[in-house]
């Protein structure tokens, strides 16, 4: 029996605005098993990023529960939520958000060092991940010396650095041209599947969505599919 990596139950999230509160998530339920990669679809403004931020413990819902690896996170304090996020969740965004003064290796080592990994172990894992992503000749390059596709590969390696249970990605190839996006996304899926990770990936690209195990669509604050 596979492990449940993520479970969302009755998630509600809204934001204040001049005319009242804007209801973005209206009772969202979702379950991801280990090794399952799910595409999150929906038009711009439908709440995909809010859903990812809530699942990733970056925002708290008004109602409902988020469980990561079976742990109920709703009643956790901020320090414990931060620890769960650091140890169990990897994030990939449309823009890579790499630290410009650090090399590719150093960017991938950093989350490991923050989590308490010894420098030699962090270095070895960072090099392994980057080489798997075809960046063996770019280990010591800074982001400005890398192409857009290479920068996003470094961001993917960074997301995998602490061996998370769950990957959350928000348009991870949305800032790349079509050909580069296809190559980077294939590498992303290959690494995720090889490690048995669960993944929730927001994308507008139907071709990429079809390469995942299933798709869900956010419509009027609720998930369909």
JSON list of C-alpha atoms in Angstrom, two decimals:
[
{"chain": "A", "resi": 1, "resn": "UNK", "atom": "CA", "xyz": [0.00, 0.00, 0.00]},
{"chain": "A", "resi": 2, "resn": "UNK", "atom": "CA", "xyz": [1.48, 3.34, -1.03]},
{"chain": "A", "resi": 3, "resn": "UNK", "atom": "CA", "xyz": [2.03, 6.18, 1.39]},
{"chain": "A", "resi": 4, "resn": "UNK", "atom": "CA", "xyz": [-0.22, 9.21, 1.18]},
{"chain": "A", "resi": 5, "resn": "UNK", "atom": "CA", "xyz": [2.09, 12.14, 0.52]},
{"chain": "A", "resi": 6, "resn": "UNK", "atom": "CA", "xyz": [-0.51, 14.93, 0.55]},
{"chain": "A", "resi": 7, "resn": "UNK", "atom": "CA", "xyz": [-4.10, 15.12, 1.68]},
{"chain": "A", "resi": 8, "resn": "UNK", "atom": "CA", "xyz": [-6.23, 18.26, 1.53]},
{"chain": "A", "resi": 9, "resn": "UNK", "atom": "CA", "xyz": [-9.61, 18.10, 3.23]},
{"chain": "A", "resi": 10, "resn": "UNK", "atom": "CA", "xyz": [-12.24, 20.83, 2.94]},
{"chain": "A", "resi": 11, "resn": "UNK", "atom": "CA", "xyz": [-9.74, 23.60, 2.24]},
{"chain": "A", "resi": 12, "resn": "UNK", "atom": "CA", "xyz": [-11.26, 27.10, 2.20]},
{"chain": "A", "resi": 13, "resn": "UNK", "atom": "CA", "xyz": [-9.26, 30.26, 1.50]},
{"chain": "A", "resi": 14, "resn": "UNK", "atom": "CA", "xyz": [-10.41, 33.82, 0.87]},
{"chain": "A", "resi": 15, "resn": "UNK", "atom": "CA", "xyz": [-8.93, 37.29, 0.72]},
{"chain": "A", "resi": 16, "resn": "UNK", "atom": "CA", "xyz": [-10.38, 40.70, 1.68]},
{"chain": "A", "resi": 17, "resn": "UNK", "atom": "CA", "xyz": [-11.20, 43.20, -1.03]},
{"chain": "A", "resi": 18, "resn": "UNK", "atom": "CA", "xyz": [-13.15, 46.46, -1.22]},
{"chain": "A", "resi": 19, "resn": "UNK", "atom": "CA", "xyz": [-16.47, 44.75, -2.00]},
{"chain": "A", "resi": 20, "resn": "UNK", "atom": "CA", "xyz": [-16.07, 42.04, 0.64]},
{"chain": "A", "resi": 21, "resn": "UNK", "atom": "CA", "xyz": [-14.10, 38.79, 0.72]},
{"chain": "A", "resi": 22, "resn": "UNK", "atom": "CA", "xyz": [-12.98, 37.04, -2.44]},
{"chain": "A", "resi": 23, "resn": "UNK", "atom": "CA", "xyz": [-13.51, 33.30, -2.03]},
{"chain": "A", "resi": 24, "resn": "UNK", "atom": "CA", "xyz": [-10.70, 31.51, -3.85]},
{"chain": "A", "resi": 25, "resn": "UNK", "atom": "CA", "xyz": [-10.83, 27.95, -2.51]},
{"chain": "A", "resi": 26, "resn": "UNK", "atom": "CA", "xyz": [-14.25, 26.56, -1.54]},
{"chain": "A", "resi": 27, "resn": "UNK", "atom": "CA", "xyz": [-13.87, 23.17, 0.08]},
{"chain": "A", "resi": 28, "resn": "UNK", "atom": "CA", "xyz": [-10.99, 21.66, -1.88]},
{"chain": "A", "resi": 29, "resn": "UNK", "atom": "CA", "xyz": [-10.32, 17.94, -1.37]},
{"chain": "A", "resi": 30, "resn": "UNK", "atom": "CA", "xyz": [-7.27, 16.23, -2.88]},
{"chain": "A", "resi": 31, "resn": "UNK", "atom": "CA", "xyz": [-5.19, 13.15, -2.15]},
{"chain": "A", "resi": 32, "resn": "UNK", "atom": "CA", "xyz": [-1.78, 12.35, -3.66]},
{"chain": "A", "resi": 33, "resn": "UNK", "atom": "CA", "xyz": [-0.07, 9.03, -3.13]},
{"chain": "A", "resi": 34, "resn": "UNK", "atom": "CA", "xyz": [3.70, 8.59, -3.17]},
{"chain": "A", "resi": 35, "resn": "UNK", "atom": "CA", "xyz": [4.92, 8.32, -6.74]},
{"chain": "A", "resi": 36, "resn": "UNK", "atom": "CA", "xyz": [1.85, 10.01, -8.21]},
{"chain": "A", "resi": 37, "resn": "UNK", "atom": "CA", "xyz": [2.34, 13.06, -10.44]},
{"chain": "A", "resi": 38, "resn": "UNK", "atom": "CA", "xyz": [-0.76, 15.21, -10.88]},
{"chain": "A", "resi": 39, "resn": "UNK", "atom": "CA", "xyz": [-1.29, 18.19, -13.18]},
{"chain": "A", "resi": 40, "resn": "UNK", "atom": "CA", "xyz": [-3.18, 21.14, -11.67]},
{"chain": "A", "resi": 41, "resn": "UNK", "atom": "CA", "xyz": [-5.11, 22.94, -14.40]},
{"chain": "A", "resi": 42, "resn": "UNK", "atom": "CA", "xyz": [-7.21, 26.09, -14.42]},
{"chain": "A", "resi": 43, "resn": "UNK", "atom": "CA", "xyz": [-7.26, 29.57, -15.94]},
{"chain": "A", "resi": 44, "resn": "UNK", "atom": "CA", "xyz": [-5.15, 32.43, -14.60]},
{"chain": "A", "resi": 45, "resn": "UNK", "atom": "CA", "xyz": [-6.68, 33.79, -11.42]},
{"chain": "A", "resi": 46, "resn": "UNK", "atom": "CA", "xyz": [-8.46, 30.54, -10.57]},
{"chain": "A", "resi": 47, "resn": "UNK", "atom": "CA", "xyz": [-6.44, 30.01, -7.40]},
{"chain": "A", "resi": 48, "resn": "UNK", "atom": "CA", "xyz": [-3.80, 27.48, -8.47]},
{"chain": "A", "resi": 49, "resn": "UNK", "atom": "CA", "xyz": [-0.98, 29.36, -6.75]},
{"chain": "A", "resi": 50, "resn": "UNK", "atom": "CA", "xyz": [-3.08, 29.79, -3.61]},
{"chain": "A", "resi": 51, "resn": "UNK", "atom": "CA", "xyz": [-3.75, 26.05, -3.59]},
{"chain": "A", "resi": 52, "resn": "UNK", "atom": "CA", "xyz": [-0.03, 25.27, -3.97]},
{"chain": "A", "resi": 53, "resn": "UNK", "atom": "CA", "xyz": [0.92, 27.75, -1.23]},
{"chain": "A", "resi": 54, "resn": "UNK", "atom": "CA", "xyz": [-1.66, 26.20, 1.09]},
{"chain": "A", "resi": 55, "resn": "UNK", "atom": "CA", "xyz": [-0.53, 22.65, 0.30]},
{"chain": "A", "resi": 56, "resn": "UNK", "atom": "CA", "xyz": [3.07, 23.75, 0.85]},
{"chain": "A", "resi": 57, "resn": "UNK", "atom": "CA", "xyz": [2.31, 25.26, 4.27]},
{"chain": "A", "resi": 58, "resn": "UNK", "atom": "CA", "xyz": [3.15, 28.78, 3.10]},
{"chain": "A", "resi": 59, "resn": "UNK", "atom": "CA", "xyz": [-0.41, 29.93, 3.81]},
{"chain": "A", "resi": 60, "resn": "UNK", "atom": "CA", "xyz": [-2.97, 28.74, 6.35]},
{"chain": "A", "resi": 61, "resn": "UNK", "atom": "CA", "xyz": [-6.53, 28.02, 5.21]},
{"chain": "A", "resi": 62, "resn": "UNK", "atom": "CA", "xyz": [-9.50, 29.49, 7.05]},
{"chain": "A", "resi": 63, "resn": "UNK", "atom": "CA", "xyz": [-11.04, 26.02, 7.17]},
{"chain": "A", "resi": 64, "resn": "UNK", "atom": "CA", "xyz": [-9.90, 22.51, 6.40]},
{"chain": "A", "resi": 65, "resn": "UNK", "atom": "CA", "xyz": [-6.82, 20.40, 7.04]},
{"chain": "A", "resi": 66, "resn": "UNK", "atom": "CA", "xyz": [-3.54, 19.83, 5.24]},
{"chain": "A", "resi": 67, "resn": "UNK", "atom": "CA", "xyz": [-1.72, 16.55, 5.88]},
{"chain": "A", "resi": 68, "resn": "UNK", "atom": "CA", "xyz": [1.80, 15.99, 4.60]},
{"chain": "A", "resi": 69, "resn": "UNK", "atom": "CA", "xyz": [3.09, 12.43, 4.91]},
{"chain": "A", "resi": 70, "resn": "UNK", "atom": "CA", "xyz": [0.20, 11.72, 7.26]},
{"chain": "A", "resi": 71, "resn": "UNK", "atom": "CA", "xyz": [0.99, 14.63, 9.57]},
{"chain": "A", "resi": 72, "resn": "UNK", "atom": "CA", "xyz": [-1.90, 16.99, 10.28]},
{"chain": "A", "resi": 73, "resn": "UNK", "atom": "CA", "xyz": [-0.40, 20.46, 9.91]},
{"chain": "A", "resi": 74, "resn": "UNK", "atom": "CA", "xyz": [-3.30, 22.74, 10.80]},
{"chain": "A", "resi": 75, "resn": "UNK", "atom": "CA", "xyz": [-2.58, 22.98, 14.52]},
{"chain": "A", "resi": 76, "resn": "UNK", "atom": "CA", "xyz": [1.19, 23.11, 14.14]},
{"chain": "A", "resi": 77, "resn": "UNK", "atom": "CA", "xyz": [3.07, 26.23, 15.18]},
{"chain": "A", "resi": 78, "resn": "UNK", "atom": "CA", "xyz": [5.13, 28.15, 12.65]},
{"chain": "A", "resi": 79, "resn": "UNK", "atom": "CA", "xyz": [8.43, 26.51, 13.64]},
{"chain": "A", "resi": 80, "resn": "UNK", "atom": "CA", "xyz": [7.07, 22.99, 13.18]},
{"chain": "A", "resi": 81, "resn": "UNK", "atom": "CA", "xyz": [5.41, 23.90, 9.86]},
{"chain": "A", "resi": 82, "resn": "UNK", "atom": "CA", "xyz": [8.73, 25.32, 8.67]},
{"chain": "A", "resi": 83, "resn": "UNK", "atom": "CA", "xyz": [10.47, 22.06, 9.61]},
{"chain": "A", "resi": 84, "resn": "UNK", "atom": "CA", "xyz": [7.90, 19.96, 7.72]},
{"chain": "A", "resi": 85, "resn": "UNK", "atom": "CA", "xyz": [8.21, 22.25, 4.70]},
{"chain": "A", "resi": 86, "resn": "UNK", "atom": "CA", "xyz": [12.02, 22.05, 4.80]},
{"chain": "A", "resi": 87, "resn": "UNK", "atom": "CA", "xyz": [12.22, 18.28, 5.23]},
{"chain": "A", "resi": 88, "resn": "UNK", "atom": "CA", "xyz": [9.24, 17.00, 3.24]},
{"chain": "A", "resi": 89, "resn": "UNK", "atom": "CA", "xyz": [8.37, 19.49, 0.48]},
{"chain": "A", "resi": 90, "resn": "UNK", "atom": "CA", "xyz": [10.29, 20.69, -2.56]},
{"chain": "A", "resi": 91, "resn": "UNK", "atom": "CA", "xyz": [9.18, 23.79, -4.50]},
{"chain": "A", "resi": 92, "resn": "UNK", "atom": "CA", "xyz": [9.82, 24.73, -8.13]},
{"chain": "A", "resi": 93, "resn": "UNK", "atom": "CA", "xyz": [8.56, 28.07, -9.44]},
{"chain": "A", "resi": 94, "resn": "UNK", "atom": "CA", "xyz": [8.22, 29.58, -12.90]},
{"chain": "A", "resi": 95, "resn": "UNK", "atom": "CA", "xyz": [11.17, 31.86, -12.13]},
{"chain": "A", "resi": 96, "resn": "UNK", "atom": "CA", "xyz": [14.13, 30.03, -10.66]},
{"chain": "A", "resi": 97, "resn": "UNK", "atom": "CA", "xyz": [14.89, 32.40, -7.72]},
{"chain": "A", "resi": 98, "resn": "UNK", "atom": "CA", "xyz": [18.51, 31.26, -7.55]},
{"chain": "A", "resi": 99, "resn": "UNK", "atom": "CA", "xyz": [20.92, 33.25, -5.41]},
{"chain": "A", "resi": 100, "resn": "UNK", "atom": "CA", "xyz": [22.98, 35.18, -7.97]},
{"chain": "A", "resi": 101, "resn": "UNK", "atom": "CA", "xyz": [26.19, 35.32, -5.94]},
{"chain": "A", "resi": 102, "resn": "UNK", "atom": "CA", "xyz": [26.32, 31.53, -5.51]},
{"chain": "A", "resi": 103, "resn": "UNK", "atom": "CA", "xyz": [27.37, 28.87, -8.01]},
{"chain": "A", "resi": 104, "resn": "UNK", "atom": "CA", "xyz": [25.02, 26.12, -9.16]},
{"chain": "A", "resi": 105, "resn": "UNK", "atom": "CA", "xyz": [26.62, 23.76, -6.65]},
{"chain": "A", "resi": 106, "resn": "UNK", "atom": "CA", "xyz": [26.30, 26.25, -3.82]},
{"chain": "A", "resi": 107, "resn": "UNK", "atom": "CA", "xyz": [22.64, 26.96, -4.63]},
{"chain": "A", "resi": 108, "resn": "UNK", "atom": "CA", "xyz": [21.84, 23.24, -4.35]},
{"chain": "A", "resi": 109, "resn": "UNK", "atom": "CA", "xyz": [23.98, 22.77, -1.24]},
{"chain": "A", "resi": 110, "resn": "UNK", "atom": "CA", "xyz": [22.33, 25.64, 0.63]},
{"chain": "A", "resi": 111, "resn": "UNK", "atom": "CA", "xyz": [19.00, 24.00, 1.60]},
{"chain": "A", "resi": 112, "resn": "UNK", "atom": "CA", "xyz": [20.90, 20.92, 2.72]},
{"chain": "A", "resi": 113, "resn": "UNK", "atom": "CA", "xyz": [23.22, 22.94, 4.92]},
{"chain": "A", "resi": 114, "resn": "UNK", "atom": "CA", "xyz": [20.24, 24.78, 6.42]},
{"chain": "A", "resi": 115, "resn": "UNK", "atom": "CA", "xyz": [18.72, 21.38, 7.21]},
{"chain": "A", "resi": 116, "resn": "UNK", "atom": "CA", "xyz": [21.91, 20.38, 9.04]},
{"chain": "A", "resi": 117, "resn": "UNK", "atom": "CA", "xyz": [23.73, 18.29, 6.42]},
{"chain": "A", "resi": 118, "resn": "UNK", "atom": "CA", "xyz": [27.51, 18.18, 6.66]},
{"chain": "A", "resi": 119, "resn": "UNK", "atom": "CA", "xyz": [29.33, 20.05, 3.91]},
{"chain": "A", "resi": 120, "resn": "UNK", "atom": "CA", "xyz": [30.87, 16.96, 2.22]},
{"chain": "A", "resi": 121, "resn": "UNK", "atom": "CA", "xyz": [27.49, 15.18, 2.09]},
{"chain": "A", "resi": 122, "resn": "UNK", "atom": "CA", "xyz": [25.73, 18.31, 0.78]},
{"chain": "A", "resi": 123, "resn": "UNK", "atom": "CA", "xyz": [28.41, 18.77, -1.87]},
{"chain": "A", "resi": 124, "resn": "UNK", "atom": "CA", "xyz": [28.20, 15.15, -3.02]},
{"chain": "A", "resi": 125, "resn": "UNK", "atom": "CA", "xyz": [24.40, 15.21, -3.30]},
{"chain": "A", "resi": 126, "resn": "UNK", "atom": "CA", "xyz": [24.37, 18.56, -5.09]},
{"chain": "A", "resi": 127, "resn": "UNK", "atom": "CA", "xyz": [26.91, 17.32, -7.62]},
{"chain": "A", "resi": 128, "resn": "UNK", "atom": "CA", "xyz": [24.98, 14.07, -8.15]},
{"chain": "A", "resi": 129, "resn": "UNK", "atom": "CA", "xyz": [21.71, 15.89, -8.82]},
{"chain": "A", "resi": 130, "resn": "UNK", "atom": "CA", "xyz": [23.25, 18.46, -11.14]},
{"chain": "A", "resi": 131, "resn": "UNK", "atom": "CA", "xyz": [25.06, 15.78, -13.14]},
{"chain": "A", "resi": 132, "resn": "UNK", "atom": "CA", "xyz": [21.79, 13.84, -13.49]},
{"chain": "A", "resi": 133, "resn": "UNK", "atom": "CA", "xyz": [20.30, 17.01, -14.98]},
{"chain": "A", "resi": 134, "resn": "UNK", "atom": "CA", "xyz": [23.13, 17.34, -17.48]},
{"chain": "A", "resi": 135, "resn": "UNK", "atom": "CA", "xyz": [24.96, 20.16, -15.69]},
{"chain": "A", "resi": 136, "resn": "UNK", "atom": "CA", "xyz": [28.22, 18.40, -14.96]},
{"chain": "A", "resi": 137, "resn": "UNK", "atom": "CA", "xyz": [30.13, 21.07, -16.87]},
{"chain": "A", "resi": 138, "resn": "UNK", "atom": "CA", "xyz": [28.28, 23.94, -15.17]},
{"chain": "A", "resi": 139, "resn": "UNK", "atom": "CA", "xyz": [28.74, 23.11, -11.49]},
{"chain": "A", "resi": 140, "resn": "UNK", "atom": "CA", "xyz": [30.76, 26.23, -10.68]},
{"chain": "A", "resi": 141, "resn": "UNK", "atom": "CA", "xyz": [28.86, 28.66, -12.91]},
{"chain": "A", "resi": 142, "resn": "UNK", "atom": "CA", "xyz": [26.74, 31.37, -11.35]},
{"chain": "A", "resi": 143, "resn": "UNK", "atom": "CA", "xyz": [23.15, 31.86, -12.53]},
{"chain": "A", "resi": 144, "resn": "UNK", "atom": "CA", "xyz": [24.05, 34.76, -14.82]},
{"chain": "A", "resi": 145, "resn": "UNK", "atom": "CA", "xyz": [26.42, 32.43, -16.68]},
{"chain": "A", "resi": 146, "resn": "UNK", "atom": "CA", "xyz": [23.67, 29.85, -17.31]},
{"chain": "A", "resi": 147, "resn": "UNK", "atom": "CA", "xyz": [20.89, 29.71, -19.89]},
{"chain": "A", "resi": 148, "resn": "UNK", "atom": "CA", "xyz": [17.26, 29.87, -18.81]},
{"chain": "A", "resi": 149, "resn": "UNK", "atom": "CA", "xyz": [16.89, 26.11, -19.13]},
{"chain": "A", "resi": 150, "resn": "UNK", "atom": "CA", "xyz": [20.06, 25.50, -17.16]},
{"chain": "A", "resi": 151, "resn": "UNK", "atom": "CA", "xyz": [18.92, 27.86, -14.40]},
{"chain": "A", "resi": 152, "resn": "UNK", "atom": "CA", "xyz": [15.64, 25.99, -14.10]},
{"chain": "A", "resi": 153, "resn": "UNK", "atom": "CA", "xyz": [17.50, 22.67, -13.93]},
{"chain": "A", "resi": 154, "resn": "UNK", "atom": "CA", "xyz": [19.47, 24.06, -10.98]},
{"chain": "A", "resi": 155, "resn": "UNK", "atom": "CA", "xyz": [16.18, 25.09, -9.36]},
{"chain": "A", "resi": 156, "resn": "UNK", "atom": "CA", "xyz": [14.85, 21.55, -9.83]},
{"chain": "A", "resi": 157, "resn": "UNK", "atom": "CA", "xyz": [17.99, 20.09, -8.27]},
{"chain": "A", "resi": 158, "resn": "UNK", "atom": "CA", "xyz": [17.60, 22.49, -5.34]},
{"chain": "A", "resi": 159, "resn": "UNK", "atom": "CA", "xyz": [13.99, 21.36, -4.85]},
{"chain": "A", "resi": 160, "resn": "UNK", "atom": "CA", "xyz": [15.17, 17.74, -4.68]},
{"chain": "A", "resi": 161, "resn": "UNK", "atom": "CA", "xyz": [18.18, 18.45, -2.47]},
{"chain": "A", "resi": 162, "resn": "UNK", "atom": "CA", "xyz": [16.60, 17.44, 0.84]},
{"chain": "A", "resi": 163, "resn": "UNK", "atom": "CA", "xyz": [14.95, 14.29, -0.59]},
{"chain": "A", "resi": 164, "resn": "UNK", "atom": "CA", "xyz": [11.37, 15.55, -0.16]},
{"chain": "A", "resi": 165, "resn": "UNK", "atom": "CA", "xyz": [8.27, 13.38, -0.09]},
{"chain": "A", "resi": 166, "resn": "UNK", "atom": "CA", "xyz": [6.28, 15.92, -2.10]},
{"chain": "A", "resi": 167, "resn": "UNK", "atom": "CA", "xyz": [7.08, 18.25, -5.01]},
{"chain": "A", "resi": 168, "resn": "UNK", "atom": "CA", "xyz": [4.98, 21.35, -5.67]},
{"chain": "A", "resi": 169, "resn": "UNK", "atom": "CA", "xyz": [5.60, 23.19, -8.93]},
{"chain": "A", "resi": 170, "resn": "UNK", "atom": "CA", "xyz": [3.98, 26.39, -10.22]},
{"chain": "A", "resi": 171, "resn": "UNK", "atom": "CA", "xyz": [4.38, 26.61, -14.01]},
{"chain": "A", "resi": 172, "resn": "UNK", "atom": "CA", "xyz": [7.92, 25.18, -13.73]},
{"chain": "A", "resi": 173, "resn": "UNK", "atom": "CA", "xyz": [8.67, 25.62, -17.45]},
{"chain": "A", "resi": 174, "resn": "UNK", "atom": "CA", "xyz": [6.40, 28.59, -18.11]},
{"chain": "A", "resi": 175, "resn": "UNK", "atom": "CA", "xyz": [9.33, 30.97, -18.58]},
{"chain": "A", "resi": 176, "resn": "UNK", "atom": "CA", "xyz": [11.06, 28.79, -21.20]},
{"chain": "A", "resi": 177, "resn": "UNK", "atom": "CA", "xyz": [10.59, 28.43, -24.94]},
{"chain": "A", "resi": 178, "resn": "UNK", "atom": "CA", "xyz": [8.58, 25.42, -26.08]},
{"chain": "A", "resi": 179, "resn": "UNK", "atom": "CA", "xyz": [11.50, 23.21, -27.09]},
{"chain": "A", "resi": 180, "resn": "UNK", "atom": "CA", "xyz": [13.51, 23.91, -23.93]},
{"chain": "A", "resi": 181, "resn": "UNK", "atom": "CA", "xyz": [10.41, 23.49, -21.77]},
{"chain": "A", "resi": 182, "resn": "UNK", "atom": "CA", "xyz": [9.79, 20.02, -23.19]},
{"chain": "A", "resi": 183, "resn": "UNK", "atom": "CA", "xyz": [13.35, 18.88, -22.46]},
{"chain": "A", "resi": 184, "resn": "UNK", "atom": "CA", "xyz": [13.48, 20.36, -18.94]},
{"chain": "A", "resi": 185, "resn": "UNK", "atom": "CA", "xyz": [10.05, 18.97, -18.06]},
{"chain": "A", "resi": 186, "resn": "UNK", "atom": "CA", "xyz": [11.06, 15.49, -19.23]},
{"chain": "A", "resi": 187, "resn": "UNK", "atom": "CA", "xyz": [14.11, 15.62, -16.96]},
{"chain": "A", "resi": 188, "resn": "UNK", "atom": "CA", "xyz": [11.93, 16.88, -14.11]},
{"chain": "A", "resi": 189, "resn": "UNK", "atom": "CA", "xyz": [9.50, 13.97, -14.52]},
{"chain": "A", "resi": 190, "resn": "UNK", "atom": "CA", "xyz": [12.33, 11.45, -14.85]},
{"chain": "A", "resi": 191, "resn": "UNK", "atom": "CA", "xyz": [13.95, 12.49, -11.57]},
{"chain": "A", "resi": 192, "resn": "UNK", "atom": "CA", "xyz": [10.62, 12.65, -9.73]},
{"chain": "A", "resi": 193, "resn": "UNK", "atom": "CA", "xyz": [9.57, 9.19, -10.93]},
{"chain": "A", "resi": 194, "resn": "UNK", "atom": "CA", "xyz": [12.98, 7.67, -10.19]},
{"chain": "A", "resi": 195, "resn": "UNK", "atom": "CA", "xyz": [12.65, 8.83, -6.58]},
{"chain": "A", "resi": 196, "resn": "UNK", "atom": "CA", "xyz": [9.01, 7.86, -6.16]},
{"chain": "A", "resi": 197, "resn": "UNK", "atom": "CA", "xyz": [7.93, 11.41, -5.36]},
{"chain": "A", "resi": 198, "resn": "UNK", "atom": "CA", "xyz": [4.40, 12.73, -5.32]},
{"chain": "A", "resi": 199, "resn": "UNK", "atom": "CA", "xyz": [3.98, 15.91, -7.31]},
{"chain": "A", "resi": 200, "resn": "UNK", "atom": "CA", "xyz": [1.34, 18.56, -7.86]},
{"chain": "A", "resi": 201, "resn": "UNK", "atom": "CA", "xyz": [2.30, 20.63, -10.89]},
{"chain": "A", "resi": 202, "resn": "UNK", "atom": "CA", "xyz": [0.36, 23.68, -12.02]},
{"chain": "A", "resi": 203, "resn": "UNK", "atom": "CA", "xyz": [0.58, 24.18, -15.77]},
{"chain": "A", "resi": 204, "resn": "UNK", "atom": "CA", "xyz": [-1.27, 25.77, -18.68]},
{"chain": "A", "resi": 205, "resn": "UNK", "atom": "CA", "xyz": [0.42, 23.37, -21.08]},
{"chain": "A", "resi": 206, "resn": "UNK", "atom": "CA", "xyz": [-1.97, 20.55, -21.97]},
{"chain": "A", "resi": 207, "resn": "UNK", "atom": "CA", "xyz": [0.80, 18.54, -23.65]},
{"chain": "A", "resi": 208, "resn": "UNK", "atom": "CA", "xyz": [2.81, 18.54, -20.43]},
{"chain": "A", "resi": 209, "resn": "UNK", "atom": "CA", "xyz": [-0.29, 17.71, -18.38]},
{"chain": "A", "resi": 210, "resn": "UNK", "atom": "CA", "xyz": [-0.90, 14.62, -20.52]},
{"chain": "A", "resi": 211, "resn": "UNK", "atom": "CA", "xyz": [2.51, 13.26, -19.51]},
{"chain": "A", "resi": 212, "resn": "UNK", "atom": "CA", "xyz": [1.49, 13.08, -15.86]},
{"chain": "A", "resi": 213, "resn": "UNK", "atom": "CA", "xyz": [-0.54, 10.37, -14.14]},
{"chain": "A", "resi": 214, "resn": "UNK", "atom": "CA", "xyz": [-3.76, 12.38, -13.97]},
{"chain": "A", "resi": 215, "resn": "UNK", "atom": "CA", "xyz": [-5.10, 15.91, -14.04]},
{"chain": "A", "resi": 216, "resn": "UNK", "atom": "CA", "xyz": [-7.37, 17.93, -11.77]},
{"chain": "A", "resi": 217, "resn": "UNK", "atom": "CA", "xyz": [-8.92, 21.26, -12.68]},
{"chain": "A", "resi": 218, "resn": "UNK", "atom": "CA", "xyz": [-9.68, 24.15, -10.36]},
{"chain": "A", "resi": 219, "resn": "UNK", "atom": "CA", "xyz": [-13.11, 25.55, -11.27]},
{"chain": "A", "resi": 220, "resn": "UNK", "atom": "CA", "xyz": [-14.96, 28.15, -9.16]},
{"chain": "A", "resi": 221, "resn": "UNK", "atom": "CA", "xyz": [-12.86, 27.30, -6.13]},
{"chain": "A", "resi": 222, "resn": "UNK", "atom": "CA", "xyz": [-13.33, 23.53, -6.31]},
{"chain": "A", "resi": 223, "resn": "UNK", "atom": "CA", "xyz": [-11.34, 20.70, -7.85]},
{"chain": "A", "resi": 224, "resn": "UNK", "atom": "CA", "xyz": [-12.77, 18.58, -10.64]},
{"chain": "A", "resi": 225, "resn": "UNK", "atom": "CA", "xyz": [-11.29, 15.37, -11.94]}
]
